[in-house]
Each structure stands twice: as C-alpha cells, then as structure tokens.
Amino acid sequence: MAEASKEVEREILNLLRIYKDGHMERLTVCDFVQATYDVINQVSSKDITIDPNTGVSARLYLPKQVENQPEKKFPVLVFYHGGGFCIESAFSSLHHNYLNSLSSKANIIIVSVEYRLAPEHPLPTGYEDSWQALQWVVSETNDAWLQNHADFGRVFVGGDSAGGNIAHNMVMKIGSSEGMKVIKGMVLEHPYFWGVEKLEWEIGNTVSSIDAESIDLVWPLVCPGTSGNDDVKVNPFVEGAPSLEGLGCEKVMVCVAGKDILKGRGKLYYEKLKGSGWKGEVELLESDGEDHVFHLVNPTCDNALEMMQCLVDFFNCE
C-alpha cells in the first residue's frame, strides 16, 4: 500500500504531482513574506480579511507619495496572482516584490487578492472569491486606506497568467451585472486562455518553457465537470462564448511575451476585442525574446522595465 502511494500518475508543469492513490503535492512551494514597509520603494503594505468564513483576504499596498497627499485621490488596482489556479499566493515574495515596485512607480493603491486554490477548491471557487474581493473594493465602505486615498472612478483589474484569466472573467461579469458601474481598465499580463483546437503558434512550439500537452491538463484538473478546454471561461473565443463587446471597462492593455506559448491567445484576445464592437481602447505590448511571466522572475531586465513603464502610463493616462 505504501508503495502504491508513491507511484506517480502524472505531473502538470511545475504545478502539481498527482499520485495513483489520489493524493497530490505542489511542485512549487511559496516563499511567503510579511506585509511591511518597503524602504526602497517607500510603500506600506498590510493584510486584511475580507471574509472570515472562507478565508478570502488581500494584501494592500499604499505608496508613501499617495499617503502624503491626503487632498488627492489615486487609482486602485485589484490584482489577481497567477499560478495555474493551484499554486502561488498574494503573500509570496514573487508577487509582493513586483507589486511593491508597481505601486511605487505608478502611484497606485493595490489590492492583491488571496483566493482559494484548486484542486482542493475547484473552480468556480476562485472566481467567486475574486468577485467577492472586487465587490468589497468597489463598495467604497471597505478600508481606511481606500476610503481616504482611492479614486473609485479609476478602478483597474489585472493579473498575470491565470490571474489574467480571472481578471477577464471578472470584467465580463461587471459588463453583464445590472447596476454595476463600469470600471476604468483591465491589464492582462501573459493571460491564460486555451482551447481544444490549437493555434499554429502552439503546435510543435519548442521555444516556450511551457508545452501544449501540459496546458491541456490544467483546466480539467482545476475546473472538473465542465466542457474542458473549450469552457468559455478559459476559451472566450469559442463558438457560443459571450461577446467581448460586453467587457465592463473603458480600456484594456494586453501584455504577451515573445517565446510564451500563451502568446497566441493573448494576441488573439487583442484582435477579437478590437473587432467585437466594444467601445473602449485596447493596447498590445509584446516583449520580444521573453518567456512566460519573465517580468516577475527578472524584473530588472530591459524588457521588464519597458513593460513596467507601459503599465505606469496605462494607469495614469486619463
């Protein structure tokens, strides 16, 4: 029996190892860091609980330049971390360091959401947690940092990889929710979209660190019991998916990486959105020669600095 428990059924990217007896282990262990004052970026952070019953929580980031100007109001970014819906955290060093830097450079208040992870909590749990957090932000009756400094007319939603997928689905829900105010904008950083029928870029791709066969396994694991990789939540381009014309924001920025196997879907999103009849403005940034979420793992490289500046401009351009 002990031997059977050690037999591996499959591994999915750097996310999970599934054993034949049904138990699993995460292949990437989060390096959790405490909320604190970042002296270099001059940003304060703190953790708050949004729902004590479910554990939905968030890490808030407040730049000193924002705190020191109480007469002004500043934009807010609701951010969803990536990790295939089953690893990573709002409290990891990877996202903490990135968001400290982004908050400082853009003078933006950030709410980084800690949603429950699959497969213990399969989707739609992560979507429901993410929506609850977004509702908490836009309610304007949330936290002193937001009440004192946030411009609720400039709320943005964004995320990397699976977090970009969450951002898209949140903004689509805004667009279809009666009485829900359209938000200012959305940022998709190397978003995770997929489908049964492969794009030319995805077939035989050898330059990306991620392979198509592994990505095929992710959605059925994190969202079992649906139509698989053509579920409209992961394939917004499939026949029968809601039109992107209904996106509930004024502007969008899509970021893709030149080597990333998910690049094709990100560029397709940009093209489909432009042709959907949606009335907003959409931008595309492609970082040549880079791989998936390179800006998180190598934040000081030239392409990461360029991407950071584009985000700063996006958040601050009226």
Coordinates of C-alpha atoms in Angstrom, one line a residue:
M1 CA 0.0 0.0 0.0
A2 CA 2.9 2.4 0.9
E3 CA 4.5 1.6 -2.5
A4 CA 1.3 2.4 -4.4
S5 CA 1.1 5.8 -2.7
K6 CA 4.5 6.6 -4.1
E7 CA 3.5 5.8 -7.7
V8 CA 3.2 9.0 -9.8
E9 CA 0.3 9.1 -12.2
R10 CA 1.3 12.4 -13.8
E11 CA 2.9 15.8 -13.3
I12 CA 1.5 19.1 -14.6
L13 CA 4.1 21.7 -15.5
N14 CA 5.7 23.0 -12.3
L15 CA 2.3 23.0 -10.6
L16 CA 1.3 19.6 -9.3
R17 CA 2.4 15.9 -9.0
I18 CA -0.6 13.6 -8.9
Y19 CA -0.2 10.1 -7.4
K20 CA -2.1 6.9 -8.3
D21 CA -3.7 6.7 -4.9
G22 CA -5.2 10.2 -5.5
H23 CA -3.1 12.4 -3.3
M24 CA -1.1 15.3 -4.7
E25 CA 1.7 17.6 -3.9
R26 CA 2.6 21.0 -5.1
L27 CA 5.9 21.2 -7.0
T28 CA 6.4 24.9 -6.3
V29 CA 6.4 26.0 -2.7
C30 CA 5.6 29.6 -2.0
D31 CA 8.1 31.8 -0.2
F32 CA 5.8 33.8 2.0
V33 CA 6.8 37.2 3.2
Q34 CA 5.3 39.5 5.8
A35 CA 3.5 42.7 5.0
T36 CA 5.7 45.6 6.0
Y37 CA 7.1 49.0 4.9
D38 CA 9.4 48.7 1.9
V39 CA 12.1 51.2 2.4
I40 CA 13.5 51.0 -1.1
N41 CA 10.1 51.6 -2.9
Q42 CA 8.6 53.6 0.0
V43 CA 5.4 51.5 0.0
S44 CA 3.5 50.3 3.1
S45 CA 1.6 47.0 2.9
K46 CA -0.9 45.3 5.2
D47 CA -3.1 42.2 5.2
I48 CA -6.8 42.3 5.6
T49 CA -9.5 39.6 5.8
I50 CA -12.5 40.1 3.5
D51 CA -14.5 37.1 4.6
P52 CA -13.5 35.3 7.8
N53 CA -15.8 32.3 6.9
T54 CA -13.9 31.4 3.7
G55 CA -10.5 33.0 4.4
V56 CA -10.7 35.3 1.4
S57 CA -8.2 38.0 2.1
A58 CA -5.9 40.5 0.4
R59 CA -2.6 42.4 0.8
L60 CA -3.0 46.2 0.3
Y61 CA -0.2 48.4 -0.9
L62 CA -0.1 52.2 -0.2
P63 CA 2.8 54.3 -1.6
K64 CA 4.2 57.0 0.6
Q65 CA 3.6 59.6 -2.1
V66 CA -0.1 58.7 -2.0
E67 CA -0.2 58.7 1.8
N68 CA 1.5 62.1 1.9
Q69 CA -1.2 63.8 -0.4
P70 CA -4.5 63.4 1.5
E71 CA -6.1 66.1 -0.6
K72 CA -5.7 64.0 -3.7
K73 CA -7.3 60.7 -4.8
F74 CA -5.4 58.0 -6.6
P75 CA -6.2 55.0 -8.8
V76 CA -6.8 51.5 -7.4
L77 CA -5.7 48.1 -8.9
V78 CA -7.4 44.9 -7.9
F79 CA -4.7 42.3 -8.7
Y80 CA -5.1 38.5 -9.1
H81 CA -1.9 36.4 -8.9
G82 CA -1.2 33.6 -11.4
G83 CA -0.1 30.0 -10.8
G84 CA -2.5 27.9 -12.8
F85 CA -5.2 28.4 -10.2
C86 CA -3.4 25.9 -7.9
I87 CA -0.1 27.5 -6.7
E88 CA 1.3 30.9 -5.7
S89 CA -0.2 33.5 -3.3
A90 CA -0.8 37.1 -2.8
F91 CA 1.7 36.8 0.0
S92 CA 4.6 35.3 -1.9
S93 CA 7.8 37.1 -2.3
L94 CA 7.4 36.9 -6.1
H95 CA 4.2 38.9 -6.2
H96 CA 5.0 41.0 -3.1
N97 CA 8.2 42.4 -4.7
Y98 CA 6.6 43.0 -8.0
L99 CA 3.6 44.8 -6.6
N100 CA 5.7 47.0 -4.2
S101 CA 7.6 48.2 -7.3
L102 CA 4.4 48.7 -9.4
S103 CA 2.6 50.5 -6.6
S104 CA 5.6 52.9 -6.1
K105 CA 6.2 53.7 -9.8
A106 CA 2.6 54.1 -10.7
N107 CA 1.5 55.8 -7.5
I108 CA -1.4 53.4 -7.4
I109 CA -3.1 51.6 -4.4
I110 CA -3.1 47.9 -5.0
V111 CA -5.4 45.2 -3.5
S112 CA -3.8 41.8 -4.2
V113 CA -6.3 39.1 -3.7
E114 CA -5.7 35.8 -1.9
Y115 CA -8.3 33.4 -3.4
R116 CA -8.7 29.7 -2.6
L117 CA -6.7 27.3 -4.8
A118 CA -7.6 24.3 -6.8
P119 CA -7.8 21.3 -6.8
E120 CA -8.8 21.4 -3.1
H121 CA -11.2 24.2 -4.0
P122 CA -12.0 23.7 -7.7
L123 CA -13.3 26.5 -9.8
P124 CA -15.6 28.4 -9.7
T125 CA -14.5 28.9 -6.1
G126 CA -11.5 31.1 -7.1
Y127 CA -13.8 33.2 -9.3
E128 CA -16.3 33.6 -6.5
D129 CA -13.6 34.6 -4.1
S130 CA -12.2 37.1 -6.6
W131 CA -15.6 38.6 -7.3
Q132 CA -16.2 39.0 -3.6
A133 CA -12.9 40.9 -3.2
L134 CA -13.8 43.1 -6.2
Q135 CA -17.2 43.9 -4.7
W136 CA -15.5 44.7 -1.4
V137 CA -13.3 47.3 -3.1
V138 CA -16.0 49.0 -5.2
S139 CA -18.4 49.1 -2.2
E140 CA -16.3 52.1 -1.0
T141 CA -17.1 51.0 2.6
N142 CA -14.0 48.8 3.0
D143 CA -10.7 50.0 4.5
A144 CA -9.3 53.4 5.7
W145 CA -6.5 53.3 3.1
L146 CA -9.1 53.0 0.3
Q147 CA -11.6 55.4 1.8
N148 CA -9.0 58.1 2.4
H149 CA -7.0 57.8 -0.8
A150 CA -8.8 55.9 -3.5
D151 CA -10.4 57.4 -6.6
F152 CA -13.2 54.9 -7.1
G153 CA -13.8 56.4 -10.6
R154 CA -10.4 54.9 -11.5
V155 CA -10.6 51.2 -10.5
F156 CA -8.5 48.8 -12.5
V157 CA -8.5 45.0 -12.5
G158 CA -5.4 42.9 -13.6
G159 CA -3.4 39.8 -13.1
D160 CA -0.7 37.6 -14.5
S161 CA -1.3 34.2 -16.3
A162 CA -4.2 32.5 -14.5
G163 CA -4.7 35.8 -12.7
G164 CA -5.2 37.4 -16.1
N165 CA -7.9 34.8 -16.8
I166 CA -9.6 35.8 -13.6
A167 CA -9.4 39.5 -14.4
H168 CA -11.1 38.9 -17.8
N169 CA -13.9 36.9 -16.2
M170 CA -14.4 39.5 -13.5
V171 CA -14.7 42.3 -16.1
M172 CA -17.0 40.3 -18.2
K173 CA -19.2 39.8 -15.1
I174 CA -19.2 43.5 -14.5
G175 CA -20.4 44.1 -18.0
S176 CA -23.3 41.7 -17.5
S177 CA -24.3 42.7 -14.0
E178 CA -27.3 45.1 -13.9
G179 CA -26.5 48.3 -12.0
M180 CA -22.8 47.5 -11.8
K181 CA -20.6 50.5 -12.7
V182 CA -18.1 50.0 -15.5
I183 CA -14.5 50.2 -14.2
K184 CA -11.7 52.2 -15.7
G185 CA -9.5 49.5 -17.1
M186 CA -8.0 46.0 -17.2
V187 CA -4.5 44.7 -17.6
L188 CA -3.8 41.1 -18.8
E189 CA -0.2 40.1 -18.2
H190 CA 0.5 36.9 -20.2
P191 CA -3.1 35.7 -19.7
Y192 CA -4.0 32.1 -19.6
F193 CA -6.5 31.3 -22.3
W194 CA -6.7 28.0 -24.1
G195 CA -8.8 25.7 -26.3
V196 CA -9.2 22.3 -27.8
E197 CA -8.3 23.4 -31.3
K198 CA -4.7 24.6 -31.3
L199 CA -3.3 27.8 -32.9
E200 CA -0.4 27.5 -35.3
W201 CA 1.9 29.1 -32.8
E202 CA 1.0 26.3 -30.2
I203 CA 1.7 23.3 -32.5
G204 CA 5.2 21.9 -32.0
N205 CA 6.3 25.0 -30.1
T206 CA 9.8 24.4 -28.7
V207 CA 10.8 27.9 -27.6
S208 CA 8.4 28.2 -24.7
S209 CA 9.1 26.8 -21.2
I210 CA 5.5 25.5 -21.2
D211 CA 4.3 22.8 -23.6
A212 CA 0.8 22.5 -25.1
E213 CA 0.3 18.9 -23.8
S214 CA 0.8 20.0 -20.2
I215 CA -1.5 23.0 -20.6
D216 CA -4.2 20.7 -21.9
L217 CA -4.2 19.0 -18.4
V218 CA -4.6 22.2 -16.3
W219 CA -8.3 23.2 -16.9
P220 CA -9.8 19.7 -16.5
L221 CA -8.0 19.5 -13.2
V222 CA -8.9 22.9 -11.7
C223 CA -12.4 23.0 -13.2
P224 CA -13.7 19.4 -13.5
G225 CA -17.1 18.6 -14.8
T226 CA -17.3 21.3 -17.4
S227 CA -16.8 21.2 -21.2
G228 CA -13.0 21.0 -20.8
N229 CA -10.6 23.3 -22.6
D230 CA -13.5 24.9 -24.6
D231 CA -15.2 26.1 -21.5
V232 CA -16.0 29.8 -22.2
K233 CA -14.2 30.8 -19.0
V234 CA -10.9 29.6 -20.5
N235 CA -11.7 29.9 -24.2
P236 CA -13.5 33.2 -24.7
F237 CA -13.2 32.8 -28.5
V238 CA -15.1 29.5 -28.8
E239 CA -18.5 29.4 -30.6
G240 CA -21.2 30.4 -28.1
A241 CA -18.9 32.4 -25.8
P242 CA -20.3 35.7 -24.7
S243 CA -19.1 38.6 -27.0
L244 CA -16.2 40.6 -25.8
E245 CA -18.3 43.6 -26.7
G246 CA -19.8 43.2 -23.2
L247 CA -16.5 43.8 -21.4
G248 CA -17.2 46.1 -18.5
C249 CA -14.3 48.5 -18.6
E250 CA -13.2 51.6 -20.6
K251 CA -9.7 50.4 -21.7
V252 CA -7.5 47.3 -21.8
M253 CA -3.8 46.5 -22.0
V254 CA -2.7 43.1 -23.1
C255 CA 0.9 42.0 -22.5
V256 CA 2.4 39.0 -24.2
A257 CA 5.9 37.5 -24.2
G258 CA 7.7 36.6 -27.5
K259 CA 8.5 33.0 -26.6
D260 CA 5.5 32.2 -24.4
I261 CA 3.2 29.5 -25.8
L262 CA 0.3 31.5 -24.4
K263 CA 1.3 34.5 -26.6
G264 CA -1.0 33.4 -29.5
R265 CA -4.1 33.5 -27.3
G266 CA -3.2 36.9 -25.9
K267 CA -2.8 38.4 -29.3
L268 CA -6.0 36.7 -30.5
Y269 CA -7.7 38.4 -27.5
Y270 CA -6.4 41.7 -28.6
E271 CA -7.7 41.2 -32.2
K272 CA -11.0 39.8 -31.2
L273 CA -11.6 42.6 -28.7
K274 CA -10.8 45.2 -31.4
G275 CA -13.3 43.6 -33.8
S276 CA -16.1 42.9 -31.3
G277 CA -17.8 46.3 -31.3
W278 CA -16.6 47.1 -27.8
K279 CA -16.3 50.9 -27.5
G280 CA -13.1 51.1 -25.4
E281 CA -9.4 51.4 -26.2
V282 CA -7.1 48.4 -26.3
E283 CA -3.3 48.3 -26.4
L284 CA -0.9 45.4 -27.0
L285 CA 2.6 45.0 -25.7
E286 CA 4.8 42.2 -27.0
S287 CA 8.1 41.6 -25.2
D288 CA 10.4 40.1 -27.8
G289 CA 12.6 37.1 -26.8
E290 CA 11.0 36.7 -23.4
D291 CA 9.1 33.8 -21.8
H292 CA 6.1 33.4 -19.6
V293 CA 5.9 35.9 -16.7
F294 CA 9.6 36.9 -17.2
H295 CA 8.8 40.3 -15.6
L296 CA 8.2 38.6 -12.3
V297 CA 11.4 36.5 -12.3
N298 CA 13.7 39.0 -13.9
P299 CA 12.3 42.4 -13.0
T300 CA 15.4 44.4 -13.8
C301 CA 15.9 43.3 -17.4
D302 CA 15.3 45.9 -20.1
N303 CA 12.0 44.3 -21.3
A304 CA 10.6 44.2 -17.8
L305 CA 11.5 47.8 -17.3
E306 CA 9.8 48.7 -20.6
M307 CA 6.7 46.7 -19.5
M308 CA 6.6 48.4 -16.1
Q309 CA 6.7 51.9 -17.8
C310 CA 3.9 50.9 -20.1
L311 CA 1.8 49.9 -17.1
V312 CA 2.6 53.1 -15.3
D313 CA 1.5 55.1 -18.3
F314 CA -1.7 53.0 -18.7
F315 CA -2.8 53.5 -15.1
N316 CA -2.1 57.3 -15.1
C317 CA -3.3 58.3 -18.6
E318 CA -6.8 59.8 -18.5

